[in-house]
PDB file of C-alpha atoms in Angstrom:
ATOM      1  CA  MET L   1       9.707  -1.428  35.535  1.00  0.00           C
ATOM      2  CA  THR L   2      10.892   1.535  33.524  1.00  0.00           C
ATOM      3  CA  PHE L   3      10.008   1.707  29.854  1.00  0.00           C
ATOM      4  CA  ALA L   4      11.721   3.885  27.278  1.00  0.00           C
ATOM      5  CA  ILE L   5       9.545   5.818  24.856  1.00  0.00           C
ATOM      6  CA  GLU L   6      11.094   6.531  21.477  1.00  0.00           C
ATOM      7  CA  LEU L   7       9.750   9.577  19.665  1.00  0.00           C
ATOM      8  CA  GLU L   8       9.936  10.543  16.018  1.00  0.00           C
ATOM      9  CA  ARG L   9       8.340  13.342  14.063  1.00  0.00           C
ATOM     10  CA  GLU L  10       6.900  12.305  10.706  1.00  0.00           C
ATOM     11  CA  ASP L  11       7.192  14.394   7.538  1.00  0.00           C
ATOM     12  CA  ASP L  12       3.490  15.270   7.776  1.00  0.00           C
ATOM     13  CA  GLY L  13       3.988  16.772  11.260  1.00  0.00           C
ATOM     14  CA  ARG L  14       2.481  13.932  13.297  1.00  0.00           C
ATOM     15  CA  TRP L  15       4.456  12.440  16.165  1.00  0.00           C
ATOM     16  CA  LEU L  16       5.099   8.719  16.528  1.00  0.00           C
ATOM     17  CA  ALA L  17       5.743   7.263  19.987  1.00  0.00           C
ATOM     18  CA  GLU L  18       6.820   3.686  20.608  1.00  0.00           C
ATOM     19  CA  VAL L  19       7.691   1.516  23.612  1.00  0.00           C
ATOM     20  CA  PRO L  20      10.184  -0.927  22.035  1.00  0.00           C
ATOM     21  CA  ALA L  21      10.131  -3.284  25.044  1.00  0.00           C
ATOM     22  CA  LEU L  22       6.425  -3.989  24.450  1.00  0.00           C
ATOM     23  CA  SER L  23       5.777  -5.403  21.013  1.00  0.00           C
ATOM     24  CA  GLY L  24       3.159  -3.473  19.071  1.00  0.00           C
ATOM     25  CA  VAL L  25       2.954  -0.533  21.486  1.00  0.00           C
ATOM     26  CA  LEU L  26       3.067   2.304  18.984  1.00  0.00           C
ATOM     27  CA  CYS L  27       0.864   5.416  18.702  1.00  0.00           C
ATOM     28  CA  TYR L  28       0.542   8.573  16.662  1.00  0.00           C
ATOM     29  CA  GLY L  29      -0.438  11.994  17.966  1.00  0.00           C
ATOM     30  CA  ARG L  30      -1.027  15.444  16.522  1.00  0.00           C
ATOM     31  CA  ASP L  31       1.710  16.702  18.837  1.00  0.00           C
ATOM     32  CA  ARG L  32       4.406  15.215  21.054  1.00  0.00           C
ATOM     33  CA  ASP L  33       2.305  15.293  24.235  1.00  0.00           C
ATOM     34  CA  GLU L  34      -0.637  13.533  22.606  1.00  0.00           C
ATOM     35  CA  ALA L  35       1.602  10.782  21.203  1.00  0.00           C
ATOM     36  CA  VAL L  36       3.267  10.251  24.591  1.00  0.00           C
ATOM     37  CA  ALA L  37      -0.074  10.152  26.434  1.00  0.00           C
ATOM     38  CA  ARG L  38      -1.513   7.645  23.961  1.00  0.00           C
ATOM     39  CA  VAL L  39       1.497   5.330  24.021  1.00  0.00           C
ATOM     40  CA  GLN L  40       1.621   5.341  27.832  1.00  0.00           C
ATOM     41  CA  ALA L  41      -2.089   4.460  28.009  1.00  0.00           C
ATOM     42  CA  LEU L  42      -1.632   1.642  25.497  1.00  0.00           C
ATOM     43  CA  ALA L  43       1.424   0.312  27.350  1.00  0.00           C
ATOM     44  CA  LEU L  44      -0.535   0.217  30.611  1.00  0.00           C
ATOM     45  CA  ARG L  45      -3.374  -1.661  28.906  1.00  0.00           C
ATOM     46  CA  VAL L  46      -0.902  -4.229  27.532  1.00  0.00           C
ATOM     47  CA  ILE L  47       0.688  -4.682  30.968  1.00  0.00           C
ATOM     48  CA  ALA L  48      -2.757  -5.077  32.596  1.00  0.00           C
ATOM     49  CA  GLU L  49      -3.753  -7.658  29.987  1.00  0.00           C
ATOM     50  CA  ARG L  50      -0.575  -9.647  30.643  1.00  0.00           C
ATOM     51  CA  LEU L  51      -1.219  -9.574  34.384  1.00  0.00           C
ATOM     52  CA  GLU L  52      -4.827 -10.731  33.931  1.00  0.00           C
ATOM     53  CA  HIS L  53      -3.696 -13.646  31.775  1.00  0.00           C
ATOM     54  CA  ARG L  54      -0.820 -14.492  34.109  1.00  0.00           C
ATOM     55  CA  GLU L  55       1.746 -13.735  31.417  1.00  0.00           C
ATOM     56  CA  ALA L  56       3.640 -11.475  33.833  1.00  0.00           C
ATOM     57  CA  PRO L  57       4.818 -12.056  37.410  1.00  0.00           C
ATOM     58  CA  ALA L  58       2.044 -11.552  39.956  1.00  0.00           C
ATOM     59  CA  GLU L  59       3.940  -9.087  42.102  1.00  0.00           C
ATOM     60  CA  PHE L  60       3.454  -5.442  42.951  1.00  0.00           C
ATOM     61  CA  LEU L  61       4.662  -3.322  40.077  1.00  0.00           C
ATOM     62  CA  ASN L  62       5.906   0.212  39.786  1.00  0.00           C
ATOM     63  CA  VAL L  63       5.719   1.360  36.190  1.00  0.00           C
ATOM     64  CA  SER L  64       7.426   4.476  34.855  1.00  0.00           C
ATOM     65  CA  PHE L  65       8.287   5.886  31.456  1.00  0.00           C
ATOM     66  CA  HIS L  66      11.106   8.032  30.120  1.00  0.00           C
ATOM     67  CA  ALA L  67      11.827   9.526  26.732  1.00  0.00           C
ATOM     68  CA  ALA L  68      14.728   7.799  25.028  1.00  0.00           C
TER      69      ALA L  68
END
């Protein structure tokens, strides 16, 4: 599974990172790297939660991210 991360810089200087394929996976950071790190961590938590609740296929997963 490869997830795109969309990045946007806000007028106040903060960065916003979002994984559109995972509803609600959106994070702010003081800089680009912090926003990317936070959104990747949140995405992994969402994926883990789905696996635990059997809302995702129970198969071995490879997860990667790329900036869109």
